[in-house]
PDB file of C-alpha atoms in Angstrom:
ATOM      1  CA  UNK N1277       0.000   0.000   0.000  1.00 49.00           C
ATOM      2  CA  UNK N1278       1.303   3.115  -1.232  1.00 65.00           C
ATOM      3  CA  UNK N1279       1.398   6.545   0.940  1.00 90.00           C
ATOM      4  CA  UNK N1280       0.218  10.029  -0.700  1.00 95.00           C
ATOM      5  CA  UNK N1281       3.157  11.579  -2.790  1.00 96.00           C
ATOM      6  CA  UNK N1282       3.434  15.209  -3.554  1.00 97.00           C
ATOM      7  CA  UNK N1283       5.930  16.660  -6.837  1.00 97.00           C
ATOM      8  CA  UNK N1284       7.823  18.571  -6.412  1.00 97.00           C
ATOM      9  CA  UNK N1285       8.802  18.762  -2.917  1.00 96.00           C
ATOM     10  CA  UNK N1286      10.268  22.416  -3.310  1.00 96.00           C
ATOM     11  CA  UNK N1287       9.613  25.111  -5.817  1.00 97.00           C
ATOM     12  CA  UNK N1288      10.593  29.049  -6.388  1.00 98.00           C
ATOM     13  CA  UNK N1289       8.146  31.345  -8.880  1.00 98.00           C
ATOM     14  CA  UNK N1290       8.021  34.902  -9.516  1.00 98.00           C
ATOM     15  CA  UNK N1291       5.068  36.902  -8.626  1.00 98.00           C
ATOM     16  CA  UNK N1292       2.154  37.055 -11.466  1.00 98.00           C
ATOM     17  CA  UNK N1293       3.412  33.301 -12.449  1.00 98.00           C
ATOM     18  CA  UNK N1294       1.575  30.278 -12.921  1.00 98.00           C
ATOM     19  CA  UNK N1295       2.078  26.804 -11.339  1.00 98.00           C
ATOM     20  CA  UNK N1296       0.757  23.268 -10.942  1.00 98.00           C
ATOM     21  CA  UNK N1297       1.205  21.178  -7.893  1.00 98.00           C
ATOM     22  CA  UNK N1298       0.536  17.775  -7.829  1.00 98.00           C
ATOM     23  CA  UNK N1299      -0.529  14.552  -5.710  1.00 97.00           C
ATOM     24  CA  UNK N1300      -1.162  10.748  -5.784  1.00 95.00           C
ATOM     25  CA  UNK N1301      -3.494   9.848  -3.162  1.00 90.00           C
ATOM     26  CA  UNK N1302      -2.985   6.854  -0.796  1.00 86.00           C
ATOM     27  CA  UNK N1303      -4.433   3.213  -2.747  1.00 84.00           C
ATOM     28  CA  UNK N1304      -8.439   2.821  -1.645  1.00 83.00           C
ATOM     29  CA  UNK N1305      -8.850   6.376  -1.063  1.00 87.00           C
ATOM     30  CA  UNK N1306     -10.869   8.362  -3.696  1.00 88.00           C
ATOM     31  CA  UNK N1307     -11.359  12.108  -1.804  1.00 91.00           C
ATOM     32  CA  UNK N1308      -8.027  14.549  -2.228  1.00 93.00           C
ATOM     33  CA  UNK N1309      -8.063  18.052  -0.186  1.00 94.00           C
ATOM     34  CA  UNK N1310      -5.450  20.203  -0.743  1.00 97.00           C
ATOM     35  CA  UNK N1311      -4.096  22.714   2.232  1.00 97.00           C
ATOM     36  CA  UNK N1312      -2.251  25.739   2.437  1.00 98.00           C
ATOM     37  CA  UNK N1313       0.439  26.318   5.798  1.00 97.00           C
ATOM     38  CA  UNK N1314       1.702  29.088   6.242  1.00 95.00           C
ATOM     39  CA  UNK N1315       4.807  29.460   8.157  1.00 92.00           C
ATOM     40  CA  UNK N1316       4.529  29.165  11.635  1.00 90.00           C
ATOM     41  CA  UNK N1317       0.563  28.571  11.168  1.00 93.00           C
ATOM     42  CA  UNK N1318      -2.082  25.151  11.355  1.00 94.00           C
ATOM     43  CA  UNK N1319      -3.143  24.289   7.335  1.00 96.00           C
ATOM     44  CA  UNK N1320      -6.081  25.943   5.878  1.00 96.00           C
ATOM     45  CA  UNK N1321      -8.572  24.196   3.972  1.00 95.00           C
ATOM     46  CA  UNK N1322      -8.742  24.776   0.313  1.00 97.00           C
ATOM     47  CA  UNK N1323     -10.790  22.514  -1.265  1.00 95.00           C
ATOM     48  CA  UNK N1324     -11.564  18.752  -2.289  1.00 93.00           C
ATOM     49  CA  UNK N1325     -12.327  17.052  -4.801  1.00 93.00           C
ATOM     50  CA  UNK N1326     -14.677  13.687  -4.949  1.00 89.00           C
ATOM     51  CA  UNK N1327     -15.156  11.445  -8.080  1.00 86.00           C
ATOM     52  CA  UNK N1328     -13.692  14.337 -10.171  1.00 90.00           C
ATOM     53  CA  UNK N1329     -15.559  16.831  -8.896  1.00 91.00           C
ATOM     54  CA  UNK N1330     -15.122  20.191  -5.779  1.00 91.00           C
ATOM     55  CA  UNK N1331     -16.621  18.700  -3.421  1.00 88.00           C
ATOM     56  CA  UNK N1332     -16.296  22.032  -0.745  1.00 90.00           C
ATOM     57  CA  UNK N1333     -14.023  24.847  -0.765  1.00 93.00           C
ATOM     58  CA  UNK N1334     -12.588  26.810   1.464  1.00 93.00           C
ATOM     59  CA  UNK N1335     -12.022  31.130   1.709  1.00 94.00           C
ATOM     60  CA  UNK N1336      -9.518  31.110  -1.449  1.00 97.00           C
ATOM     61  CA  UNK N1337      -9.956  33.027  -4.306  1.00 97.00           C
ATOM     62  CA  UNK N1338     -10.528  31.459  -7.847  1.00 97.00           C
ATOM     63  CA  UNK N1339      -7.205  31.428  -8.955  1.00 98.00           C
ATOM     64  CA  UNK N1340      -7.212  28.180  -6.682  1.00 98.00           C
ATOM     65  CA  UNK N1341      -8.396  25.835  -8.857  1.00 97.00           C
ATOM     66  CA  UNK N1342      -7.723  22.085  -9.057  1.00 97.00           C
ATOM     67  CA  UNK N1343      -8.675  18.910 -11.097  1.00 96.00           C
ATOM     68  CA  UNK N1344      -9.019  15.199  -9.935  1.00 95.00           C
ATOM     69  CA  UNK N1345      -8.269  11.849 -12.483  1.00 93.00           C
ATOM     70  CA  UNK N1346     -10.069   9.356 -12.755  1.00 92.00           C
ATOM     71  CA  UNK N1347      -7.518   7.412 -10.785  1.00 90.00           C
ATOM     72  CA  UNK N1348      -8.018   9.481  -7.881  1.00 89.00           C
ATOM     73  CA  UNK N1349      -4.459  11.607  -8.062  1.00 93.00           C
ATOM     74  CA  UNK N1350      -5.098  15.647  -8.466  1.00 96.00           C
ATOM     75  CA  UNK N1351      -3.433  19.158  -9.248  1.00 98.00           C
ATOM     76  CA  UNK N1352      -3.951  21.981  -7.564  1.00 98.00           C
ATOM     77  CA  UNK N1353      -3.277  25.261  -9.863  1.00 98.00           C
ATOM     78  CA  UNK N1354      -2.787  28.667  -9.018  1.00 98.00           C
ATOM     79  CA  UNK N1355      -2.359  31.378 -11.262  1.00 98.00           C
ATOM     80  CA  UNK N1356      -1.139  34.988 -11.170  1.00 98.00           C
ATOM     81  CA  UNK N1357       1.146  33.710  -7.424  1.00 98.00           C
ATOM     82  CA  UNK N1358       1.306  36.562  -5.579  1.00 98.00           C
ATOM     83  CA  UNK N1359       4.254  36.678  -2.595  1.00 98.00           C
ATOM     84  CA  UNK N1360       1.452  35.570   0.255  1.00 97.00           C
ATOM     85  CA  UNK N1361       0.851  32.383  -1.828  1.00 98.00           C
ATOM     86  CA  UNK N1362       4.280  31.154  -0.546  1.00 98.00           C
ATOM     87  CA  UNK N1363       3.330  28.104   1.609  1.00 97.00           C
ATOM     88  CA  UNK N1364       3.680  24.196   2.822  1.00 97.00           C
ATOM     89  CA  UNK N1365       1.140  22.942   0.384  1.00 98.00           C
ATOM     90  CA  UNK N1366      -0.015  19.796   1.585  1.00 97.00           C
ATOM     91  CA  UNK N1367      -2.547  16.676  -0.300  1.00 97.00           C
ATOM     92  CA  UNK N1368      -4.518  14.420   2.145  1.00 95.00           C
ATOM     93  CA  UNK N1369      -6.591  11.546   0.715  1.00 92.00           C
ATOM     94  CA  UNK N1370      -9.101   9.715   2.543  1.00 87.00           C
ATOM     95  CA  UNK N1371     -12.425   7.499   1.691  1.00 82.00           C
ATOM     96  CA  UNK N1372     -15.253   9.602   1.440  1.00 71.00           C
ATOM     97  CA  UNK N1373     -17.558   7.860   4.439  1.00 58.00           C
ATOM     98  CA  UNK N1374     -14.535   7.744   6.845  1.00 63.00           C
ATOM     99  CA  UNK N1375     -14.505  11.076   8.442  1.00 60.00           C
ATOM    100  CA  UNK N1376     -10.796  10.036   9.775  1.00 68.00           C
ATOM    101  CA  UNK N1377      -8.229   8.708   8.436  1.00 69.00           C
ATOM    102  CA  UNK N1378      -6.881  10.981   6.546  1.00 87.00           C
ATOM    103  CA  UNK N1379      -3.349  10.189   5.230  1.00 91.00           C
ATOM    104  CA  UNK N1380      -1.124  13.539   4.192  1.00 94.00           C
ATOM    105  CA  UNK N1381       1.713  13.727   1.771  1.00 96.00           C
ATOM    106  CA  UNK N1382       4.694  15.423   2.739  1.00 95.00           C
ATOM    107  CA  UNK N1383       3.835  18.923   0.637  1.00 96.00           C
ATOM    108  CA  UNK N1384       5.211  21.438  -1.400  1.00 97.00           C
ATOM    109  CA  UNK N1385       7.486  24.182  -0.452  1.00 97.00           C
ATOM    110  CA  UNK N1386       6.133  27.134  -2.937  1.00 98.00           C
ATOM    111  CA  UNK N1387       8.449  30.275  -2.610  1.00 98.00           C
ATOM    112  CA  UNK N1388       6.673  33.385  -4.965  1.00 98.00           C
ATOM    113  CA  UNK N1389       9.953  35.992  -4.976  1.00 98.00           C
TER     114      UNK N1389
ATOM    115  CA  UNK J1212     -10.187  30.556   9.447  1.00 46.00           C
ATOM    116  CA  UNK J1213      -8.404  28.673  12.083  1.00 51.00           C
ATOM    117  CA  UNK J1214     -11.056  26.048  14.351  1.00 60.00           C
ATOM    118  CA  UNK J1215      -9.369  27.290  17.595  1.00 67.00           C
ATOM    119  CA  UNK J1216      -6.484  27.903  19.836  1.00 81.00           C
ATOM    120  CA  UNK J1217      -3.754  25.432  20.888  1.00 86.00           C
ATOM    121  CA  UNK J1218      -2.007  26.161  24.289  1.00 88.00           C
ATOM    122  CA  UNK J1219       0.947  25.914  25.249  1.00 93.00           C
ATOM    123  CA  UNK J1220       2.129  27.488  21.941  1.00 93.00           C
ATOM    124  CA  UNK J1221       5.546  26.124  22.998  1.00 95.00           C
ATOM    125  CA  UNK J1222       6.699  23.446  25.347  1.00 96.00           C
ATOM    126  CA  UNK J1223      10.331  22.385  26.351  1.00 97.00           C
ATOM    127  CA  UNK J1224      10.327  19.818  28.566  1.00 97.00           C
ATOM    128  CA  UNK J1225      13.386  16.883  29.992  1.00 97.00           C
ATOM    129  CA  UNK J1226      12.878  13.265  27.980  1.00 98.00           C
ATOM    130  CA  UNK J1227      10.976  11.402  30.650  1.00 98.00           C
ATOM    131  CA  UNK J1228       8.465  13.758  31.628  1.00 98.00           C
ATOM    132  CA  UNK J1229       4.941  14.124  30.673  1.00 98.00           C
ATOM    133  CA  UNK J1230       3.976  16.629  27.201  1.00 97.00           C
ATOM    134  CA  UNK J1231      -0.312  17.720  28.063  1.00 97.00           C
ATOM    135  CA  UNK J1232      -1.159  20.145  25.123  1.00 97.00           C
ATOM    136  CA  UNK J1233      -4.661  21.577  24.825  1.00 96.00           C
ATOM    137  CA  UNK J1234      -6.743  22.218  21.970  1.00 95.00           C
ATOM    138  CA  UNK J1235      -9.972  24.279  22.012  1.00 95.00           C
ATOM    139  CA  UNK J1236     -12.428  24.791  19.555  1.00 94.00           C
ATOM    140  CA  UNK J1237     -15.916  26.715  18.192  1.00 92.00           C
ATOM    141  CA  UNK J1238     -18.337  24.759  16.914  1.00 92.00           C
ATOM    142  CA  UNK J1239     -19.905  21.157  16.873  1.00 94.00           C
ATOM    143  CA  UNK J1240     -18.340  18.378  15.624  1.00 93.00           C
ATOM    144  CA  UNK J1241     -18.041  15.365  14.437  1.00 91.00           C
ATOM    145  CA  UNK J1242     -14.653  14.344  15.676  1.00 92.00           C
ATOM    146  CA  UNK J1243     -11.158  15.601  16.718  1.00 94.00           C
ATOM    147  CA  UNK J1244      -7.757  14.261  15.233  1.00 94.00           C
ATOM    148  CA  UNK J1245      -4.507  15.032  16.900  1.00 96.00           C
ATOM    149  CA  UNK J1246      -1.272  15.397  13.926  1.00 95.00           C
ATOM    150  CA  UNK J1247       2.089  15.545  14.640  1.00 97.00           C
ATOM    151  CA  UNK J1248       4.512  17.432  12.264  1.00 96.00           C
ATOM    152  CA  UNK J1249       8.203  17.423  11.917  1.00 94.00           C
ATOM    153  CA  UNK J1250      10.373  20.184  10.813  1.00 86.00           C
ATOM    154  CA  UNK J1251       7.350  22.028   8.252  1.00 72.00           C
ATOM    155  CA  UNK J1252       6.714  18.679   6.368  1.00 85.00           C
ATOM    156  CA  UNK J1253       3.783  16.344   6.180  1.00 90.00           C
ATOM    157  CA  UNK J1254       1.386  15.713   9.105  1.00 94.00           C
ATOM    158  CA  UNK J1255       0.914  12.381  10.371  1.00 94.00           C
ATOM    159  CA  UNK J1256      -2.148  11.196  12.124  1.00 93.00           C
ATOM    160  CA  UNK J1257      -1.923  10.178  15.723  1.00 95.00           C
ATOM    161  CA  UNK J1258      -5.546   9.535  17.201  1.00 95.00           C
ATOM    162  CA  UNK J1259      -9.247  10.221  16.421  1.00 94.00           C
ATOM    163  CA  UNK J1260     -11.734  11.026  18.970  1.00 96.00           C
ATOM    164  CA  UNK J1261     -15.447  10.669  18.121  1.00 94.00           C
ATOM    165  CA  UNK J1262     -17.813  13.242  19.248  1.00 95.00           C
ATOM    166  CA  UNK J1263     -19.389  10.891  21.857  1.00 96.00           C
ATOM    167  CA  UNK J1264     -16.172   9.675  23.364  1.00 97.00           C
ATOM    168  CA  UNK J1265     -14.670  11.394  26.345  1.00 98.00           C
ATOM    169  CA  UNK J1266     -11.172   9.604  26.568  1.00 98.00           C
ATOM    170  CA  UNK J1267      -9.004   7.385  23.862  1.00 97.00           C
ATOM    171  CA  UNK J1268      -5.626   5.835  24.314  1.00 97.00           C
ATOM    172  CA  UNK J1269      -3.016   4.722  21.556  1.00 96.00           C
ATOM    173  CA  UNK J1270       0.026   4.090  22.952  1.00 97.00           C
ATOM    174  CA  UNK J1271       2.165   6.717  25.298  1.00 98.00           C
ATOM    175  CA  UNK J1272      -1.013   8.611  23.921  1.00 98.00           C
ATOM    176  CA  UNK J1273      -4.156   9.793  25.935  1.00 98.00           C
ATOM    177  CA  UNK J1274      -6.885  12.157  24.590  1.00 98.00           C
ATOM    178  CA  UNK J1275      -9.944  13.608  26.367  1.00 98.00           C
ATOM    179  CA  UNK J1276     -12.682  15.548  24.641  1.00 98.00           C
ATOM    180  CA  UNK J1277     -14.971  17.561  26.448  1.00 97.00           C
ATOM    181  CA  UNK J1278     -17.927  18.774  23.974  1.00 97.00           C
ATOM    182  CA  UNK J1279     -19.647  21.009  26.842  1.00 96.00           C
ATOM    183  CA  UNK J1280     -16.464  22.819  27.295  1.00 96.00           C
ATOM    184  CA  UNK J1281     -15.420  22.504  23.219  1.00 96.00           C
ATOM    185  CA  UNK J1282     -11.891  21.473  24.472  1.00 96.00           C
ATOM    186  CA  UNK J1283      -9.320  18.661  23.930  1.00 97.00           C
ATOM    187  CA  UNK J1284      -6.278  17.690  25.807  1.00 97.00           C
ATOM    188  CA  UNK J1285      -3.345  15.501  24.008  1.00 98.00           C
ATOM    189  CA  UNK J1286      -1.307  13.893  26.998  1.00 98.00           C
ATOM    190  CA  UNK J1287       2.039  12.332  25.646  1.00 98.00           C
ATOM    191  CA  UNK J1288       3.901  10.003  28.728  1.00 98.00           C
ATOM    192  CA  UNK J1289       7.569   9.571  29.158  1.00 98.00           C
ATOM    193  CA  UNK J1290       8.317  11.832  26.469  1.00 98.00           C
ATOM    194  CA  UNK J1291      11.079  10.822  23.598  1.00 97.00           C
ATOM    195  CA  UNK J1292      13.461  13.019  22.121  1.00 97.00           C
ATOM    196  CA  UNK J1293      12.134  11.699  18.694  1.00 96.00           C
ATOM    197  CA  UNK J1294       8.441  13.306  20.078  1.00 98.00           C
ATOM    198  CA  UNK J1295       9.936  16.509  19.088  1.00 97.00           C
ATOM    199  CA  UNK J1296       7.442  18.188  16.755  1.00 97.00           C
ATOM    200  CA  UNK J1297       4.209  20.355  16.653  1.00 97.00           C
ATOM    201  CA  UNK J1298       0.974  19.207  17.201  1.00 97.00           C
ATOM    202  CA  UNK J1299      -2.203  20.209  15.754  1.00 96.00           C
ATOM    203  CA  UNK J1300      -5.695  19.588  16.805  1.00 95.00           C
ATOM    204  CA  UNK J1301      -8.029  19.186  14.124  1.00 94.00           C
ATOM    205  CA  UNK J1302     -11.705  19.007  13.930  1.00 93.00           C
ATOM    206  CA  UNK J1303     -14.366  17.467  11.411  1.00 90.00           C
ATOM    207  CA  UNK J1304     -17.600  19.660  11.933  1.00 88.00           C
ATOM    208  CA  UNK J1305     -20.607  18.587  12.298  1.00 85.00           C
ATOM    209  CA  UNK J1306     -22.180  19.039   9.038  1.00 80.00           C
ATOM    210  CA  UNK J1307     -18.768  20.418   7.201  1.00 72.00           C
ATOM    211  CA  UNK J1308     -18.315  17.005   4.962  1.00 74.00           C
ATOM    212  CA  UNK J1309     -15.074  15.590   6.025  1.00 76.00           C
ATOM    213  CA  UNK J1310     -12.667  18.565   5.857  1.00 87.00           C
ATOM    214  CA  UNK J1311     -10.376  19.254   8.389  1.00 91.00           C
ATOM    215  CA  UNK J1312     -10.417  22.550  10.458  1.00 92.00           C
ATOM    216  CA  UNK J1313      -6.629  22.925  12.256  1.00 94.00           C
ATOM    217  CA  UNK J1314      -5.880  24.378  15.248  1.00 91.00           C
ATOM    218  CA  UNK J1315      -2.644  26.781  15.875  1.00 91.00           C
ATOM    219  CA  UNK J1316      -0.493  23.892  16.715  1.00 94.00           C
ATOM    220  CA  UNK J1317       1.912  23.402  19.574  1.00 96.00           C
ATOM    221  CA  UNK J1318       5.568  23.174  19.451  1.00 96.00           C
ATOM    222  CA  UNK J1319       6.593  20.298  21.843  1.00 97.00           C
ATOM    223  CA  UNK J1320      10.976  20.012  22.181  1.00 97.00           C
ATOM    224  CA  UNK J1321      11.985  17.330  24.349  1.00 98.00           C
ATOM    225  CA  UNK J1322      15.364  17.796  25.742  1.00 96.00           C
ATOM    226  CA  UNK J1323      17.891  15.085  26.701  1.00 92.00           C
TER     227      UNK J1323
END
């Protein structure tokens, strides 16, 4: 049984930028969220994404946008980075009627200079 | 918006001793998870609570929830050097699907 994996584990972008993160969720599981850390603060919700579809979202702006596969892994996009988007952005998968369980990769390290 | 507040936000203690971190929170839930993180990386899931449990062990691990108060204590016995980390609370609320609300976390460094 695989873990979640996150590429890459560290990236640097210039403000106004576009990038793609992505993640392969844990085997069995078929929900992704994706969650922003800032430094020295908990994660923050951004959204998830069930059979292919958001699935709740949390306060980000649109330029947060993601896609799941049909084999469960997913991207999380955001465009135009602006410096506050650096961030520990982490994937958690987890099977849609277990409220636990959740099973994190070990994130991205986005620096927007 | 974070759940809630995490206290201690720091705590240094000598390997041996206890580690109690508390965790409150705003709203119903569903459950409370307790994550450990090392060094700004992943999180890694130590224990689930259930809204209509009041204590869970796993472990040097105990966990109380108190839903009257909205509050959560994470007990860690004869504490490791390798415990080292911070610890989040998180909550699943009632009604909020299955995403996870985090606390402010607690950094725990257990000294030789």
């Amino acid at each position: 049984e695989t873990g979640v994996t996150q590429s890459p584990t560290h990236l640097i972008k210039t403000r106004g930028q576009q990038v793609t993160l992505r993640c392969s969720s844990q085997s069995g599981h078929n929900t992704v969220s994706w969650y922003q850390q800032a430094l020295g603060q908990g994660p923050q919700f951004i959204f998830q994404y069930y059979r292919e579809e958001e699935n709740g979202r949390g306060n980000f702006p649109p330029r947060f946008s993601g896609l799941q596969f049909p084999n469960y892994s997913s991207e999380l996009n955001v465009n135009a980075l602006e410096l506050d988007d650096s961030a520990l952005y982490l994937c958690a998968s987890s099977a849609r009627l277990d409220p636990g369980g959740y099973t994190f990769g070990s994130g991205t390290r986005l620096t927007v200079v | 918006s974070q759940q809630g507040e995490e206290d201690p936000q720091a705590l240094s203690i000598q390997e041996g001793e206890n580690a109690t971190m508390n965790c409150s929170y705003k709203t119903s839930i569903n459950n409370l998870q307790w994550y450990r993180q090392n060094s700004g990386r992943g999180l890694v899931h130590l224990i689930l609570i259930r809204s209509n449990e009041r204590e869970k062990h796993s472990g040097r691990l105990r966990v109380t929830l108190d839903t009257s108060k909205k509050s959560s204590s994470l007990l860690i016995t004869a504490s490791r050097a390798a415990d080292t980390a911070s610890y989040f609370c998180a909550t699943v609320r009632t009604g909020g699907g299955n995403k996870l609300t985090f606390g402010t976390g607690t950094q725990l460094k257990v000294e030789l």
